[in-house]
Amino acid sequence: MAFLPDFLKLGIRSEINRTLKENGVTEPTAIQEKTIPVILKGKDVIAQAQTGTGKTLAFILPILERIDPKRTYIQALIITPTRELALQITTEVKKLIKSLEDVNVLPVYGGQDVEKQMKKLKGAKQIVIGTPGRLLDHLSRGTVKLSNLSMLVLDEADQMLHMGFLPEVEEIIRLASSKRQTMLFSATMPKQIRSLANRYTKNPEDISVKGSKM
Ligand code: ADP
Ligand code: MG
């Protein structure tokens, strides 16, 4: 059998694989290897792995495979606890979509001019990455609509708990299409996060990687 680089084996297309390689990413980490095939199947996941083990690519890569560039509404929403993280994930996504046509991403967070964000949201945006408060603001203005959302990620869920964002996060989830795929990523799994995950996922795959192995 011909040699296949590991991300290809997991179901990631060659254009993205090439960009990963250009950025020094050649081998998937343990959490990436376990979650990517499950997310590609459209299943809900509850994923736990230590900080620094590559959880961001574990959801970004399958999301990019599942985005339909011909549809210009929001298909994927990633909720993050901080603006820094929203910007960091946006940078990663932008690197990877360079090889893909007609996929657009927008970060949405507090502290940035809301009118400016509203203007940007008018264009085609398949992926939105944002913090809970500002996302709710846009949802109430109608500038973010989640009626056709197909993928929802709660990233660094334990941090959102520690920052007191769970009520806002729940409000956002309740406004999202019930047909969505839901993914929760966290370094730790306090009982409030376990309970949130159980309430808002359907028949999820529970994936946990112990230790800090990459
Ligand atoms: P986590 O969310 O689990 O804390 P990140 O997704 O932020 O971790 O990744 C931590 C670092 O590891 C980042 O700098 C990222 O670019 C890098 N990284 C992720 N996956 C890989 C990989 N497969 N190979 C090499 N480096 C990786
Ligand atoms: Mg992370």
mmCIF file of C-alpha atoms and ligand atoms in Angstrom:
data_model
loop_
_atom_site.group_PDB
_atom_site.id
_atom_site.type_symbol
_atom_site.label_atom_id
_atom_site.label_comp_id
_atom_site.label_asym_id
_atom_site.label_seq_id
_atom_site.Cartn_x
_atom_site.Cartn_y
_atom_site.Cartn_z
ATOM 1 C CA MET A 1 0.000 0.000 0.000
ATOM 2 C CA ALA A 2 1.211 3.454 -0.836
ATOM 3 C CA PHE A 3 2.446 5.565 2.058
ATOM 4 C CA LEU A 4 -0.151 8.061 3.209
ATOM 5 C CA PRO A 5 0.751 10.968 5.488
ATOM 6 C CA ASP A 6 -1.213 10.706 8.715
ATOM 7 C CA PHE A 7 -3.651 13.589 8.300
ATOM 8 C CA LEU A 8 -4.656 12.183 4.894
ATOM 9 C CA LYS A 9 -5.290 8.842 6.549
ATOM 10 C CA LEU A 10 -7.595 10.568 9.009
ATOM 11 C CA GLY A 11 -9.649 11.966 6.119
ATOM 12 C CA ILE A 12 -8.144 15.436 5.654
ATOM 13 C CA ARG A 13 -7.765 16.532 2.020
ATOM 14 C CA SER A 14 -4.359 16.950 0.411
ATOM 15 C CA GLU A 15 -4.529 20.766 0.011
ATOM 16 C CA ILE A 16 -4.978 21.213 3.747
ATOM 17 C CA ASN A 17 -2.408 18.541 4.439
ATOM 18 C CA ARG A 18 0.110 20.461 2.344
ATOM 19 C CA THR A 19 -0.555 23.691 4.247
ATOM 20 C CA LEU A 20 -0.157 21.837 7.539
ATOM 21 C CA LYS A 21 3.178 20.490 6.388
ATOM 22 C CA GLU A 22 4.332 23.966 5.356
ATOM 23 C CA ASN A 23 3.562 24.992 8.940
ATOM 24 C CA GLY A 24 5.557 22.136 10.419
ATOM 25 C CA VAL A 25 2.581 19.955 11.320
ATOM 26 C CA THR A 26 3.143 16.457 9.971
ATOM 27 C CA GLU A 27 1.926 13.994 12.606
ATOM 28 C CA PRO A 28 -1.439 14.225 14.355
ATOM 29 C CA THR A 29 -1.435 14.358 18.150
ATOM 30 C CA ALA A 30 -3.327 11.726 20.155
ATOM 31 C CA ILE A 31 -6.453 13.862 20.594
ATOM 32 C CA GLN A 32 -6.430 14.788 16.876
ATOM 33 C CA GLU A 33 -6.127 11.150 15.850
ATOM 34 C CA LYS A 34 -9.082 10.165 18.027
ATOM 35 C CA THR A 35 -11.457 13.053 17.377
ATOM 36 C CA ILE A 36 -10.989 13.913 13.671
ATOM 37 C CA PRO A 37 -12.532 10.709 12.228
ATOM 38 C CA VAL A 38 -15.472 10.913 14.653
ATOM 39 C CA ILE A 39 -16.201 14.566 13.837
ATOM 40 C CA LEU A 40 -15.933 13.816 10.110
ATOM 41 C CA LYS A 41 -18.722 11.257 10.559
ATOM 42 C CA GLY A 42 -20.922 14.038 11.919
ATOM 43 C CA LYS A 43 -21.040 12.678 15.462
ATOM 44 C CA ASP A 44 -21.165 14.813 18.613
ATOM 45 C CA VAL A 45 -18.018 14.663 20.729
ATOM 46 C CA ILE A 46 -17.039 15.446 24.297
ATOM 47 C CA ALA A 47 -13.245 15.675 24.215
ATOM 48 C CA GLN A 48 -10.863 16.065 27.100
ATOM 49 C CA ALA A 49 -7.096 16.498 26.784
ATOM 50 C CA GLN A 50 -4.506 18.602 28.554
ATOM 51 C CA THR A 51 -3.584 22.114 27.479
ATOM 52 C CA GLY A 52 -1.030 22.119 24.674
ATOM 53 C CA THR A 53 -2.069 18.803 23.105
ATOM 54 C CA GLY A 54 -3.476 20.296 19.887
ATOM 55 C CA LYS A 55 -7.208 20.511 20.563
ATOM 56 C CA THR A 56 -7.644 23.471 18.186
ATOM 57 C CA LEU A 57 -6.678 21.542 15.041
ATOM 58 C CA ALA A 58 -8.722 18.587 16.331
ATOM 59 C CA PHE A 59 -11.903 20.546 15.556
ATOM 60 C CA ILE A 60 -10.724 23.029 12.898
ATOM 61 C CA LEU A 61 -9.589 20.377 10.429
ATOM 62 C CA PRO A 62 -12.832 18.349 10.307
ATOM 63 C CA ILE A 63 -14.877 21.576 10.306
ATOM 64 C CA LEU A 64 -13.014 22.746 7.192
ATOM 65 C CA GLU A 65 -13.772 19.396 5.540
ATOM 66 C CA ARG A 66 -17.473 19.752 6.322
ATOM 67 C CA ILE A 67 -18.016 23.404 5.340
ATOM 68 C CA ASP A 68 -19.977 23.925 2.135
ATOM 69 C CA PRO A 69 -18.373 26.965 0.405
ATOM 70 C CA LYS A 70 -21.433 27.372 -1.835
ATOM 71 C CA ARG A 71 -23.613 28.191 1.148
ATOM 72 C CA THR A 72 -22.841 31.623 2.485
ATOM 73 C CA TYR A 73 -24.521 31.532 5.891
ATOM 74 C CA ILE A 74 -22.907 30.657 9.223
ATOM 75 C CA GLN A 75 -22.306 26.908 9.268
ATOM 76 C CA ALA A 76 -19.802 26.658 12.105
ATOM 77 C CA LEU A 77 -19.689 28.599 15.365
ATOM 78 C CA ILE A 78 -16.772 28.310 17.767
ATOM 79 C CA ILE A 79 -17.369 29.778 21.226
ATOM 80 C CA THR A 80 -14.223 30.684 23.169
ATOM 81 C CA PRO A 81 -13.704 32.184 26.642
ATOM 82 C CA THR A 82 -11.391 35.042 25.570
ATOM 83 C CA ARG A 83 -10.819 37.392 22.675
ATOM 84 C CA GLU A 84 -7.156 36.306 22.558
ATOM 85 C CA LEU A 85 -8.219 32.725 21.959
ATOM 86 C CA ALA A 86 -10.813 33.786 19.369
ATOM 87 C CA LEU A 87 -8.097 35.676 17.483
ATOM 88 C CA GLN A 88 -5.606 32.830 17.796
ATOM 89 C CA ILE A 89 -8.074 30.292 16.381
ATOM 90 C CA THR A 90 -8.993 32.734 13.596
ATOM 91 C CA THR A 91 -5.320 33.006 12.640
ATOM 92 C CA GLU A 92 -5.032 29.209 12.487
ATOM 93 C CA VAL A 93 -8.161 28.904 10.361
ATOM 94 C CA LYS A 94 -6.977 31.660 8.000
ATOM 95 C CA LYS A 95 -3.688 29.858 7.412
ATOM 96 C CA LEU A 96 -5.526 26.677 6.521
ATOM 97 C CA ILE A 97 -8.182 28.174 4.240
ATOM 98 C CA LYS A 98 -5.593 29.794 1.990
ATOM 99 C CA SER A 99 -5.801 26.701 -0.205
ATOM 100 C CA LEU A 100 -9.623 26.653 -0.158
ATOM 101 C CA GLU A 101 -11.798 28.935 -2.230
ATOM 102 C CA ASP A 102 -14.779 30.854 -0.884
ATOM 103 C CA VAL A 103 -14.482 29.935 2.768
ATOM 104 C CA ASN A 104 -14.594 32.916 5.104
ATOM 105 C CA VAL A 105 -14.047 33.282 8.810
ATOM 106 C CA LEU A 106 -14.810 36.157 11.193
ATOM 107 C CA PRO A 107 -13.846 36.677 14.836
ATOM 108 C CA VAL A 108 -16.433 38.463 16.976
ATOM 109 C CA TYR A 109 -15.485 39.700 20.441
ATOM 110 C CA GLY A 110 -16.069 42.462 22.944
ATOM 111 C CA GLY A 111 -13.941 45.599 22.896
ATOM 112 C CA GLN A 112 -14.096 45.858 19.114
ATOM 113 C CA ASP A 113 -16.532 48.285 17.500
ATOM 114 C CA VAL A 114 -19.853 46.474 17.224
ATOM 115 C CA GLU A 115 -20.983 48.474 14.163
ATOM 116 C CA LYS A 116 -17.826 47.471 12.331
ATOM 117 C CA GLN A 117 -18.443 43.845 13.196
ATOM 118 C CA MET A 118 -22.046 44.169 12.004
ATOM 119 C CA LYS A 119 -20.847 45.388 8.616
ATOM 120 C CA LYS A 120 -18.408 42.522 8.308
ATOM 121 C CA LEU A 121 -21.094 40.025 9.263
ATOM 122 C CA LYS A 122 -23.139 41.107 6.235
ATOM 123 C CA GLY A 123 -20.749 39.348 3.846
ATOM 124 C CA ALA A 124 -20.531 35.588 3.379
ATOM 125 C CA LYS A 125 -19.190 34.011 6.561
ATOM 126 C CA GLN A 126 -19.253 30.284 7.039
ATOM 127 C CA ILE A 127 -17.216 30.231 10.241
ATOM 128 C CA VAL A 128 -17.673 32.602 13.188
ATOM 129 C CA ILE A 129 -15.406 32.488 16.223
ATOM 130 C CA GLY A 130 -16.432 34.522 19.224
ATOM 131 C CA THR A 131 -16.791 35.196 22.915
ATOM 132 C CA PRO A 132 -20.177 34.624 24.619
ATOM 133 C CA GLY A 133 -21.209 38.207 25.486
ATOM 134 C CA ARG A 134 -20.586 39.706 22.074
ATOM 135 C CA LEU A 135 -22.132 36.732 20.307
ATOM 136 C CA LEU A 136 -25.331 37.187 22.323
ATOM 137 C CA ASP A 137 -25.277 40.873 21.434
ATOM 138 C CA HIS A 138 -25.173 40.008 17.717
ATOM 139 C CA LEU A 139 -27.823 37.323 18.141
ATOM 140 C CA SER A 140 -30.196 39.853 19.698
ATOM 141 C CA ARG A 141 -29.484 42.356 16.901
ATOM 142 C CA GLY A 142 -30.066 39.661 14.308
ATOM 143 C CA THR A 143 -26.608 40.161 12.791
ATOM 144 C CA VAL A 144 -25.684 36.606 13.746
ATOM 145 C CA LYS A 145 -28.247 33.928 12.922
ATOM 146 C CA LEU A 146 -27.773 30.330 13.914
ATOM 147 C CA SER A 147 -30.858 28.838 12.300
ATOM 148 C CA ASN A 148 -28.769 26.936 9.749
ATOM 149 C CA LEU A 149 -25.855 26.168 12.011
ATOM 150 C CA SER A 150 -24.450 22.717 11.348
ATOM 151 C CA MET A 151 -21.438 22.675 13.689
ATOM 152 C CA LEU A 152 -21.039 24.147 17.166
ATOM 153 C CA VAL A 153 -17.798 24.028 19.174
ATOM 154 C CA LEU A 154 -17.466 24.951 22.828
ATOM 155 C CA ASP A 155 -13.723 25.411 23.199
ATOM 156 C CA GLU A 156 -11.902 25.559 26.547
ATOM 157 C CA ALA A 157 -15.225 24.806 28.221
ATOM 158 C CA ASP A 158 -13.699 24.654 31.711
ATOM 159 C CA GLN A 159 -12.333 28.193 31.257
ATOM 160 C CA MET A 160 -15.801 29.420 30.280
ATOM 161 C CA LEU A 161 -17.104 27.905 33.521
ATOM 162 C CA HIS A 162 -14.368 29.558 35.595
ATOM 163 C CA MET A 163 -15.071 32.923 33.975
ATOM 164 C CA GLY A 164 -18.785 32.660 34.760
ATOM 165 C CA PHE A 165 -19.892 32.428 31.115
ATOM 166 C CA LEU A 166 -22.021 29.281 31.290
ATOM 167 C CA PRO A 167 -25.421 31.061 31.425
ATOM 168 C CA GLU A 168 -24.528 33.034 28.278
ATOM 169 C CA VAL A 169 -23.141 29.940 26.580
ATOM 170 C CA GLU A 170 -26.378 28.074 27.289
ATOM 171 C CA GLU A 171 -28.436 30.927 25.904
ATOM 172 C CA ILE A 172 -26.425 30.821 22.669
ATOM 173 C CA ILE A 173 -26.756 27.045 22.377
ATOM 174 C CA ARG A 174 -30.530 27.302 22.766
ATOM 175 C CA LEU A 175 -30.661 29.744 19.835
ATOM 176 C CA ALA A 176 -28.749 27.375 17.550
ATOM 177 C CA SER A 177 -30.356 24.945 15.142
ATOM 178 C CA SER A 178 -31.189 21.661 16.852
ATOM 179 C CA LYS A 179 -29.917 19.830 13.766
ATOM 180 C CA ARG A 180 -26.349 20.867 14.564
ATOM 181 C CA GLN A 181 -23.390 18.701 15.457
ATOM 182 C CA THR A 182 -22.048 19.694 18.891
ATOM 183 C CA MET A 183 -18.420 19.411 20.019
ATOM 184 C CA LEU A 184 -17.116 20.256 23.459
ATOM 185 C CA PHE A 185 -13.384 20.539 24.153
ATOM 186 C CA SER A 186 -11.896 20.979 27.585
ATOM 187 C CA ALA A 187 -8.668 20.396 29.491
ATOM 188 C CA THR A 188 -10.581 19.309 32.575
ATOM 189 C CA MET A 189 -14.118 18.010 33.065
ATOM 190 C CA PRO A 190 -15.695 19.575 36.179
ATOM 191 C CA LYS A 191 -19.205 18.304 36.894
ATOM 192 C CA GLN A 192 -20.882 21.474 35.580
ATOM 193 C CA ILE A 193 -19.158 20.938 32.222
ATOM 194 C CA ARG A 194 -20.069 17.258 32.172
ATOM 195 C CA SER A 195 -23.667 18.240 32.833
ATOM 196 C CA LEU A 196 -23.652 20.932 30.126
ATOM 197 C CA ALA A 197 -22.171 18.427 27.679
ATOM 198 C CA ASN A 198 -24.789 15.824 28.519
ATOM 199 C CA ARG A 199 -27.638 18.293 28.112
ATOM 200 C CA TYR A 200 -26.599 19.703 24.743
ATOM 201 C CA THR A 201 -25.066 16.772 22.872
ATOM 202 C CA LYS A 202 -26.853 13.860 21.209
ATOM 203 C CA ASN A 203 -25.427 10.389 21.551
ATOM 204 C CA PRO A 204 -21.906 11.817 21.933
ATOM 205 C CA GLU A 205 -18.630 10.007 21.621
ATOM 206 C CA ASP A 206 -16.626 10.502 24.800
ATOM 207 C CA ILE A 207 -12.949 10.956 24.021
ATOM 208 C CA SER A 208 -10.315 11.466 26.646
ATOM 209 C CA VAL A 209 -6.551 11.524 26.315
ATOM 210 C CA LYS A 210 -4.544 11.258 29.502
ATOM 211 C CA GLY A 211 -1.172 12.914 29.921
ATOM 212 C CA SER A 212 0.569 15.512 27.816
ATOM 213 C CA LYS A 213 1.604 13.372 24.846
ATOM 214 C CA MET A 214 1.488 15.213 21.556
HETATM 215 P P1 ADP B 1 -4.713 22.998 23.263
HETATM 216 O O1 ADP B 1 -5.926 23.678 22.708
HETATM 217 O O2 ADP B 1 -4.916 21.528 23.452
HETATM 218 O O3 ADP B 1 -4.194 23.666 24.510
HETATM 219 P P2 ADP B 1 -3.421 24.007 20.873
HETATM 220 O O4 ADP B 1 -4.412 23.550 19.882
HETATM 221 O O5 ADP B 1 -3.431 25.436 21.261
HETATM 222 O O6 ADP B 1 -3.523 23.117 22.211
HETATM 223 O O7 ADP B 1 -1.970 23.570 20.358
HETATM 224 C C1 ADP B 1 -0.795 23.800 21.075
HETATM 225 C C2 ADP B 1 0.378 24.004 20.114
HETATM 226 O O8 ADP B 1 0.673 22.792 19.429
HETATM 227 C C3 ADP B 1 0.110 25.031 19.048
HETATM 228 O O9 ADP B 1 1.230 25.831 18.879
HETATM 229 C C4 ADP B 1 -0.148 24.196 17.794
HETATM 230 O O10 ADP B 1 0.191 24.895 16.613
HETATM 231 C C5 ADP B 1 0.738 23.010 18.025
HETATM 232 N N1 ADP B 1 0.249 21.774 17.358
HETATM 233 C C6 ADP B 1 -1.026 21.345 17.301
HETATM 234 N N2 ADP B 1 -1.118 20.171 16.642
HETATM 235 C C7 ADP B 1 0.138 19.855 16.254
HETATM 236 C C8 ADP B 1 0.681 18.748 15.524
HETATM 237 N N3 ADP B 1 -0.081 17.761 15.065
HETATM 238 N N4 ADP B 1 2.031 18.753 15.284
HETATM 239 C C9 ADP B 1 2.804 19.754 15.755
HETATM 240 N N5 ADP B 1 2.350 20.827 16.452
HETATM 241 C C10 ADP B 1 1.019 20.878 16.715
HETATM 242 MG MG MG B 2 -7.218 25.039 23.206
#
